[in-house]
């Protein structure tokens, strides 16, 4: 089996599996309870919260654990409802966001917010000049992804933040950091809110976090028992938090080497498939963009047909966002990049992890090259 769908989800690290199992067996107490072992679990959670905060250059009180990034993105964006006494001002996002941002924006547009969707350049990064021209005084929030989950295109968060601070200092800047966290060097966050998801970096599913900078107006999440400082109720997901903390620890210890090995494998894959005739890359060049995502179109072959043929050979890839895979129709992200017709139909997303080997990349490339020839012959008939 060759797994090249790490943007959809990742295999938990062995360290994560062991830590989660220990919590399930020995640390299952509710950290909100008052007796010894429960208080100990509260302390454990506090330690992991500080560790995550430190990786983000934040304070522990600025971290809200969630069930994942869909929830984090939802509660971040829905915060506009509690800002400026219900004023329905402007919200700026891009045409290529994940559905957990894009569809919340559509909901907000439906109830009267002035939502504007930025275009992206051919390489998938947002148009900075357009952003500058749309930052009007009534802008309440800007929500931009750090790394695009389908193409690996990177947005320059520091530059965007500086532009927002200069032009509309009161606007809240939210960043969907799901595909950037761990895949980009750890630096102090240049934004007001930041979403992450554990299962994208080798923790388990059902755990994520939202960073909310102190002082930023935040509407809160679930209402109930008052966990997460009263900002997101729900019994603390101790196994998830511990697992995510362990994944982060392993990533931080190995990050420099892993980023360069993923980049090397991505370049190798790009070179290998680049030798298949009528193959084009979508998004940034292989030496640019995120180190782990490569999107390519094999003209004359339908993406889903190639995906299924690869799957029968134990090679797992995707045609786009896993969340959009159930939805029929055009690919919104590729459309925004001006990629239509045969090029859109033939698109495949490869997403790598640090454990992929050069040998796997060569084997997968050879199988793809064979299948593309066969499928082209078949589809021409
Ligand atoms: N944002 C991006 C960029 C993603 O790639 C994903 C998952 O595919 C999400 C948000 C949603 O994350 P989760 O699976 O934790 O809900």
Short mmCIF file of C-alpha atoms and ligand atoms in Angstrom, two decimals:
data_model
loop_
_atom_site.label_atom_id
_atom_site.label_comp_id
_atom_site.label_asym_id
_atom_site.label_seq_id
_atom_site.Cartn_x
_atom_site.Cartn_y
_atom_site.Cartn_z
CA UNK A 1 0.00 0.00 0.00
CA UNK A 2 1.25 3.47 -0.86
CA UNK A 3 -0.65 6.20 0.95
CA UNK A 4 -0.54 9.59 -0.75
CA UNK A 5 -3.68 11.16 0.70
CA UNK A 6 -2.27 12.81 3.81
CA UNK A 7 -4.20 16.03 3.30
CA UNK A 8 -7.40 14.04 3.84
CA UNK A 9 -6.06 12.43 6.98
CA UNK A 10 -2.87 10.91 8.33
CA UNK A 11 -1.90 7.71 10.06
CA UNK A 12 -1.45 8.38 13.79
CA UNK A 13 2.18 8.19 14.94
CA UNK A 14 2.95 5.13 17.14
CA UNK A 15 3.76 7.58 19.97
CA UNK A 16 0.25 8.98 19.59
CA UNK A 17 -1.40 5.56 19.63
CA UNK A 18 0.51 4.59 22.78
CA UNK A 19 -0.27 7.85 24.59
CA UNK A 20 -3.97 7.71 23.66
CA UNK A 21 -4.19 4.10 24.83
CA UNK A 22 -2.62 4.99 28.16
CA UNK A 23 -5.15 7.77 28.70
CA UNK A 24 -8.03 5.47 27.72
CA UNK A 25 -6.86 2.78 30.13
CA UNK A 26 -5.48 4.76 33.05
CA UNK A 27 -6.42 8.40 32.62
CA UNK A 28 -10.08 8.27 31.68
CA UNK A 29 -11.17 10.58 34.52
CA UNK A 30 -13.06 13.76 33.76
CA UNK A 31 -10.59 16.64 34.29
CA UNK A 32 -13.47 18.74 35.63
CA UNK A 33 -14.01 16.32 38.54
CA UNK A 34 -12.58 17.07 41.97
CA UNK A 35 -10.71 13.91 43.12
CA UNK A 36 -7.03 13.13 42.75
CA UNK A 37 -6.72 11.27 39.42
CA UNK A 38 -9.14 13.70 37.74
CA UNK A 39 -7.17 16.68 39.00
CA UNK A 40 -4.04 14.96 37.65
CA UNK A 41 -5.68 14.76 34.20
CA UNK A 42 -6.53 18.45 34.44
CA UNK A 43 -2.84 19.09 35.04
CA UNK A 44 -1.89 16.90 32.07
CA UNK A 45 -4.27 18.85 29.80
CA UNK A 46 -2.83 22.14 31.09
CA UNK A 47 0.68 20.94 30.18
CA UNK A 48 -0.33 20.06 26.63
CA UNK A 49 -2.24 23.34 26.28
CA UNK A 50 0.92 25.26 27.22
CA UNK A 51 2.96 23.18 24.77
CA UNK A 52 0.57 23.98 21.90
CA UNK A 53 0.44 27.65 22.89
CA UNK A 54 4.23 27.77 22.90
CA UNK A 55 4.42 26.32 19.37
CA UNK A 56 2.10 29.10 18.22
CA UNK A 57 3.84 31.86 20.16
CA UNK A 58 0.62 32.27 22.16
CA UNK A 59 -0.51 32.14 25.78
CA UNK A 60 -2.18 29.03 27.19
CA UNK A 61 -5.35 31.07 27.84
CA UNK A 62 -5.59 31.77 24.12
CA UNK A 63 -6.07 28.10 23.13
CA UNK A 64 -9.55 26.61 22.84
CA UNK A 65 -9.70 22.88 22.16
CA UNK A 66 -12.36 21.85 19.65
CA UNK A 67 -13.49 18.70 17.86
CA UNK A 68 -11.42 19.65 14.83
CA UNK A 69 -10.96 22.44 12.34
CA UNK A 70 -14.50 22.39 10.95
CA UNK A 71 -15.71 23.41 14.39
CA UNK A 72 -12.82 25.84 14.92
CA UNK A 73 -13.49 27.55 11.58
CA UNK A 74 -17.25 27.68 12.22
CA UNK A 75 -16.97 29.28 15.65
CA UNK A 76 -14.27 31.68 14.51
CA UNK A 77 -16.35 32.99 11.60
CA UNK A 78 -19.66 33.00 13.44
CA UNK A 79 -18.03 35.33 15.96
CA UNK A 80 -18.85 38.20 13.59
CA UNK A 81 -22.43 37.88 14.78
CA UNK A 82 -21.43 39.05 18.25
CA UNK A 83 -19.18 41.89 17.06
CA UNK A 84 -20.05 45.56 16.85
CA UNK A 85 -23.53 45.12 18.33
CA UNK A 86 -24.80 43.01 15.48
CA UNK A 87 -23.69 45.32 12.66
CA UNK A 88 -23.64 43.41 9.36
CA UNK A 89 -20.45 44.69 7.86
CA UNK A 90 -17.95 43.23 5.43
CA UNK A 91 -16.31 39.84 5.59
CA UNK A 92 -13.45 39.05 3.21
CA UNK A 93 -12.41 35.54 2.27
CA UNK A 94 -11.14 33.77 -0.85
CA UNK A 95 -12.77 31.67 -3.56
CA UNK A 96 -10.64 28.67 -2.63
CA UNK A 97 -11.32 28.17 1.09
CA UNK A 98 -12.24 24.83 2.61
CA UNK A 99 -16.03 24.31 2.80
CA UNK A 100 -15.91 24.80 6.60
CA UNK A 101 -15.03 28.44 5.89
CA UNK A 102 -16.60 28.95 2.47
CA UNK A 103 -20.04 27.64 3.38
CA UNK A 104 -20.15 29.55 6.68
CA UNK A 105 -19.40 32.67 4.63
CA UNK A 106 -22.27 31.80 2.31
CA UNK A 107 -24.53 31.41 5.35
CA UNK A 108 -23.42 34.84 6.63
CA UNK A 109 -24.01 36.38 3.18
CA UNK A 110 -27.51 34.88 3.31
CA UNK A 111 -28.30 36.77 6.50
CA UNK A 112 -27.08 40.12 5.27
CA UNK A 113 -23.30 40.31 5.69
CA UNK A 114 -21.36 41.88 2.83
CA UNK A 115 -19.19 38.87 1.97
CA UNK A 116 -16.53 39.31 -0.70
CA UNK A 117 -14.57 36.40 -2.18
CA UNK A 118 -11.06 37.21 -3.35
CA UNK A 119 -9.73 35.87 -6.63
CA UNK A 120 -6.56 33.83 -6.68
CA UNK A 121 -3.60 34.02 -9.01
CA UNK A 122 -2.86 31.22 -11.44
CA UNK A 123 -0.63 29.62 -8.77
CA UNK A 124 -3.52 29.54 -6.27
CA UNK A 125 -2.35 32.29 -3.90
CA UNK A 126 -4.68 35.19 -3.25
CA UNK A 127 -4.47 38.50 -5.14
CA UNK A 128 -2.86 40.91 -2.69
CA UNK A 129 -3.78 44.04 -4.68
CA UNK A 130 -7.41 43.02 -4.72
CA UNK A 131 -7.34 42.42 -0.96
CA UNK A 132 -5.88 45.87 -0.42
CA UNK A 133 -8.61 47.50 -2.53
CA UNK A 134 -11.42 45.64 -0.74
CA UNK A 135 -10.32 46.40 2.84
CA UNK A 136 -13.01 49.01 3.46
CA UNK A 137 -13.65 50.65 6.87
CA UNK A 138 -16.72 48.41 7.42
CA UNK A 139 -14.58 45.24 7.16
CA UNK A 140 -15.23 43.17 10.29
CA UNK A 141 -13.31 40.02 9.52
CA UNK A 142 -10.87 38.56 7.02
CA UNK A 143 -10.55 34.76 6.80
CA UNK A 144 -7.75 33.34 4.69
CA UNK A 145 -6.22 29.86 4.55
CA UNK A 146 -2.49 29.51 5.15
CA UNK A 147 -2.01 26.60 2.72
CA UNK A 148 -4.57 25.41 0.21
CA UNK A 149 -5.55 21.79 0.83
CA UNK A 150 -5.94 20.95 -2.87
CA UNK A 151 -2.96 22.68 -4.47
CA UNK A 152 -0.47 23.46 -1.68
CA UNK A 153 -0.56 27.16 -2.60
CA UNK A 154 0.72 29.33 0.26
CA UNK A 155 -0.64 32.70 1.35
CA UNK A 156 1.78 35.09 3.02
CA UNK A 157 0.08 35.46 6.40
CA UNK A 158 2.59 38.00 7.76
CA UNK A 159 2.14 40.27 4.73
CA UNK A 160 -1.65 39.95 4.81
CA UNK A 161 -1.71 40.70 8.53
CA UNK A 162 0.48 43.77 8.05
CA UNK A 163 -1.84 45.01 5.29
CA UNK A 164 -4.95 44.52 7.43
CA UNK A 165 -3.33 46.19 10.46
CA UNK A 166 -2.33 49.15 8.30
CA UNK A 167 -5.63 49.63 6.49
CA UNK A 168 -8.37 48.39 8.87
CA UNK A 169 -6.77 47.92 12.30
CA UNK A 170 -10.01 46.83 13.99
CA UNK A 171 -10.76 43.97 11.53
CA UNK A 172 -10.31 40.46 12.95
CA UNK A 173 -7.97 38.23 10.94
CA UNK A 174 -8.75 34.51 11.04
CA UNK A 175 -6.43 31.96 9.44
CA UNK A 176 -7.34 28.37 8.59
CA UNK A 177 -3.97 26.85 9.44
CA UNK A 178 -4.94 23.20 8.94
CA UNK A 179 -2.56 22.42 6.08
CA UNK A 180 0.14 24.84 7.19
CA UNK A 181 0.55 23.87 10.84
CA UNK A 182 3.62 21.61 11.22
CA UNK A 183 4.26 21.82 7.44
CA UNK A 184 5.62 25.35 7.73
CA UNK A 185 8.29 26.45 10.23
CA UNK A 186 6.81 27.31 13.65
CA UNK A 187 6.71 31.08 14.11
CA UNK A 188 4.74 33.45 16.29
CA UNK A 189 1.28 33.80 14.78
CA UNK A 190 0.54 36.92 12.79
CA UNK A 191 -3.24 36.77 13.10
CA UNK A 192 -6.09 37.02 15.61
CA UNK A 193 -7.50 33.51 15.25
CA UNK A 194 -5.94 30.31 13.92
CA UNK A 195 -7.55 26.88 13.37
CA UNK A 196 -5.75 23.55 13.48
CA UNK A 197 -6.79 19.91 13.19
CA UNK A 198 -5.02 17.00 14.92
CA UNK A 199 -5.69 14.28 12.35
CA UNK A 200 -3.84 16.24 9.67
CA UNK A 201 -0.56 15.86 11.55
CA UNK A 202 -0.71 12.28 12.76
CA UNK A 203 -2.95 12.65 15.82
CA UNK A 204 -6.44 11.15 16.00
CA UNK A 205 -9.66 12.43 14.47
CA UNK A 206 -12.03 14.54 16.56
CA UNK A 207 -9.51 16.92 18.08
CA UNK A 208 -8.38 20.37 16.98
CA UNK A 209 -7.95 23.82 18.39
CA UNK A 210 -8.70 27.45 17.80
CA UNK A 211 -6.25 30.10 18.89
CA UNK A 212 -8.06 33.32 19.83
CA UNK A 213 -5.77 36.23 20.60
CA UNK A 214 -6.49 37.82 23.94
CA UNK A 215 -8.83 40.77 23.60
CA UNK A 216 -10.25 39.68 20.24
CA UNK A 217 -14.05 39.62 20.25
CA UNK A 218 -15.04 35.96 20.18
CA UNK A 219 -18.59 34.67 20.15
CA UNK A 220 -17.75 31.32 21.75
CA UNK A 221 -18.62 27.76 20.88
CA UNK A 222 -21.01 25.27 22.45
CA UNK A 223 -22.96 26.40 25.50
CA UNK A 224 -23.08 24.10 28.50
CA UNK A 225 -20.77 23.09 31.33
CA UNK A 226 -18.33 25.95 30.89
CA UNK A 227 -15.19 24.03 29.87
CA UNK A 228 -12.40 25.80 27.93
CA UNK A 229 -12.69 28.87 30.10
CA UNK A 230 -16.40 29.05 29.41
CA UNK A 231 -15.73 29.54 25.70
CA UNK A 232 -16.46 26.03 24.41
CA UNK A 233 -18.43 23.66 26.58
CA UNK A 234 -18.22 19.89 26.35
CA UNK A 235 -16.40 17.25 28.39
CA UNK A 236 -12.68 17.62 27.77
CA UNK A 237 -11.38 15.21 25.12
CA UNK A 238 -8.36 14.06 27.12
CA UNK A 239 -7.25 11.23 24.79
CA UNK A 240 -7.50 13.56 21.81
CA UNK A 241 -5.61 16.38 23.52
CA UNK A 242 -2.84 14.08 24.73
CA UNK A 243 -2.56 12.42 21.31
CA UNK A 244 -2.41 15.77 19.51
CA UNK A 245 0.21 16.99 21.97
CA UNK A 246 2.35 13.91 21.34
CA UNK A 247 2.02 14.33 17.56
CA UNK A 248 3.13 17.94 17.87
CA UNK A 249 6.08 16.90 20.03
CA UNK A 250 7.25 14.33 17.47
CA UNK A 251 6.78 16.82 14.61
CA UNK A 252 8.70 19.56 16.41
CA UNK A 253 11.62 17.24 17.14
CA UNK A 254 11.88 16.15 13.52
CA UNK A 255 10.46 19.07 11.58
CA UNK A 256 13.53 20.38 9.76
CA UNK A 257 14.49 16.97 8.34
CA UNK A 258 10.92 16.02 7.56
CA UNK A 259 10.12 19.22 5.66
CA UNK A 260 13.13 18.70 3.44
CA UNK A 261 12.43 15.00 2.86
CA UNK A 262 8.78 15.71 1.97
CA UNK A 263 9.92 18.48 -0.37
CA UNK A 264 12.49 16.16 -1.98
CA UNK A 265 9.84 13.47 -2.49
CA UNK A 266 7.36 15.98 -3.87
CA UNK A 267 9.97 17.22 -6.37
CA UNK A 268 10.79 13.63 -7.27
CA UNK A 269 7.10 12.90 -7.90
CA UNK A 270 6.74 16.07 -9.98
CA UNK A 271 9.79 15.13 -12.05
CA UNK A 272 8.62 11.53 -12.52
CA UNK A 273 5.08 12.36 -13.59
CA UNK A 274 6.34 15.35 -15.57
CA UNK A 275 7.86 12.88 -18.01
CA UNK A 276 4.39 11.47 -18.80
CA UNK A 277 3.19 13.32 -21.95
CA UNK A 278 0.34 15.81 -21.57
CA UNK A 279 0.71 16.14 -17.82
CA UNK A 280 0.43 19.58 -16.24
CA UNK A 281 0.91 20.75 -12.67
CA UNK A 282 -1.87 22.78 -11.07
CA UNK A 283 -0.86 25.37 -8.51
CA UNK A 284 2.59 26.49 -7.49
CA UNK A 285 5.76 24.99 -8.98
CA UNK A 286 6.97 21.88 -7.14
CA UNK A 287 9.81 23.78 -5.48
CA UNK A 288 7.35 26.40 -4.24
CA UNK A 289 4.12 25.87 -2.30
CA UNK A 290 3.76 23.61 0.72
CA UNK A 291 6.23 20.70 0.94
CA UNK A 292 3.55 17.99 0.96
CA UNK A 293 0.88 18.74 -1.67
CA UNK A 294 1.17 18.30 -5.44
CA UNK A 295 -1.75 18.64 -7.83
CA UNK A 296 -1.41 17.44 -11.41
CA UNK A 297 -3.68 16.81 -14.39
CA UNK A 298 -3.26 13.93 -16.78
CA UNK A 299 -5.03 15.26 -19.87
CA UNK A 300 -7.43 12.85 -21.51
CA UNK A 301 -7.84 10.74 -18.35
CA UNK A 302 -10.64 11.40 -15.88
CA UNK A 303 -9.27 11.95 -12.38
CA UNK A 304 -11.74 9.63 -10.68
CA UNK A 305 -11.04 6.84 -13.20
CA UNK A 306 -7.31 7.08 -12.49
CA UNK A 307 -7.98 7.28 -8.76
CA UNK A 308 -10.01 4.06 -8.88
CA UNK A 309 -7.43 2.29 -11.04
CA UNK A 310 -4.67 3.32 -8.61
CA UNK A 311 -6.78 2.23 -5.67
CA UNK A 312 -7.05 -1.28 -7.16
CA UNK A 313 -3.25 -1.37 -7.09
CA UNK A 314 -3.09 -0.20 -3.47
CA UNK A 315 -2.10 3.39 -4.23
CA UNK A 316 -4.30 5.96 -2.56
CA UNK A 317 -4.68 9.52 -3.84
CA UNK A 318 -7.60 11.90 -4.24
CA UNK A 319 -9.15 14.11 -6.88
CA UNK A 320 -9.54 17.07 -4.52
CA UNK A 321 -10.74 17.83 -1.03
CA UNK A 322 -12.07 14.72 0.72
CA UNK A 323 -14.89 16.89 2.06
CA UNK A 324 -15.91 17.85 -1.47
CA UNK A 325 -15.59 14.30 -2.83
CA UNK A 326 -19.25 13.59 -2.09
CA UNK A 327 -20.37 16.68 -3.93
CA UNK A 328 -20.92 16.42 -7.66
CA UNK A 329 -20.03 19.13 -10.12
CA UNK A 330 -17.10 21.36 -10.83
CA UNK A 331 -14.10 21.81 -8.62
CA UNK A 332 -14.50 25.30 -7.13
CA UNK A 333 -10.82 25.63 -6.25
CA UNK A 334 -9.51 24.75 -9.70
CA UNK A 335 -12.21 26.92 -11.37
CA UNK A 336 -10.97 29.90 -9.33
CA UNK A 337 -7.48 29.26 -10.72
CA UNK A 338 -8.85 29.30 -14.27
CA UNK A 339 -8.44 25.54 -14.63
CA UNK A 340 -11.38 24.14 -16.57
CA UNK A 341 -12.36 21.37 -19.00
CA UNK A 342 -10.00 18.43 -19.55
CA UNK A 343 -7.42 19.87 -17.21
CA UNK A 344 -9.91 20.05 -14.37
CA UNK A 345 -11.36 16.61 -15.13
CA UNK A 346 -7.93 15.04 -15.08
CA UNK A 347 -6.76 16.53 -11.77
CA UNK A 348 -5.29 14.38 -9.00
CA UNK A 349 -4.04 15.56 -5.61
CA UNK A 350 -1.04 13.79 -4.12
CA UNK A 351 -0.37 14.61 -0.47
CA UNK A 352 2.71 13.30 1.27
CA UNK A 353 3.81 12.64 4.82
CA UNK A 354 7.28 12.34 6.35
CA UNK A 355 7.12 8.54 6.23
CA UNK A 356 6.81 8.31 2.43
CA UNK A 357 9.98 6.99 0.81
CA UNK A 358 11.66 7.76 -2.51
CA UNK A 359 11.02 4.13 -3.45
CA UNK A 360 7.28 4.56 -2.88
CA UNK A 361 7.30 7.69 -5.01
CA UNK A 362 9.08 5.86 -7.86
CA UNK A 363 6.75 2.85 -7.64
CA UNK A 364 3.63 5.04 -7.60
CA UNK A 365 4.96 7.11 -10.53
CA UNK A 366 5.66 3.99 -12.61
CA UNK A 367 2.15 2.64 -11.98
CA UNK A 368 0.64 6.04 -12.86
CA UNK A 369 2.64 6.20 -16.10
CA UNK A 370 1.37 2.74 -17.14
CA UNK A 371 -2.22 3.45 -16.18
CA UNK A 372 -2.31 6.80 -17.94
CA UNK A 373 -1.20 5.15 -21.21
CA UNK A 374 -3.82 2.38 -20.84
CA UNK A 375 -6.63 4.70 -19.82
CA UNK A 376 -5.92 7.17 -22.61
CA UNK A 377 -6.10 4.35 -25.13
CA UNK A 378 -9.35 3.14 -23.61
CA UNK A 379 -10.94 6.58 -23.37
CA UNK A 380 -10.11 7.41 -27.00
CA UNK A 381 -12.14 4.46 -28.27
N1 LIG B 1 -9.54 23.34 6.60
C1 LIG B 1 -8.75 22.72 5.73
C2 LIG B 1 -7.80 23.52 4.89
C3 LIG B 1 -8.79 21.33 5.61
O1 LIG B 1 -7.99 20.71 4.73
C4 LIG B 1 -9.70 20.60 6.42
C5 LIG B 1 -9.85 19.14 6.26
O2 LIG B 1 -9.79 18.62 5.18
C6 LIG B 1 -10.50 21.30 7.35
C7 LIG B 1 -10.39 22.67 7.40
C8 LIG B 1 -11.45 20.58 8.26
O3 LIG B 1 -10.76 19.91 9.27
P1 LIG B 1 -11.45 18.78 10.19
O4 LIG B 1 -11.35 17.50 9.43
O5 LIG B 1 -10.63 18.78 11.44
O6 LIG B 1 -12.85 19.19 10.46
#
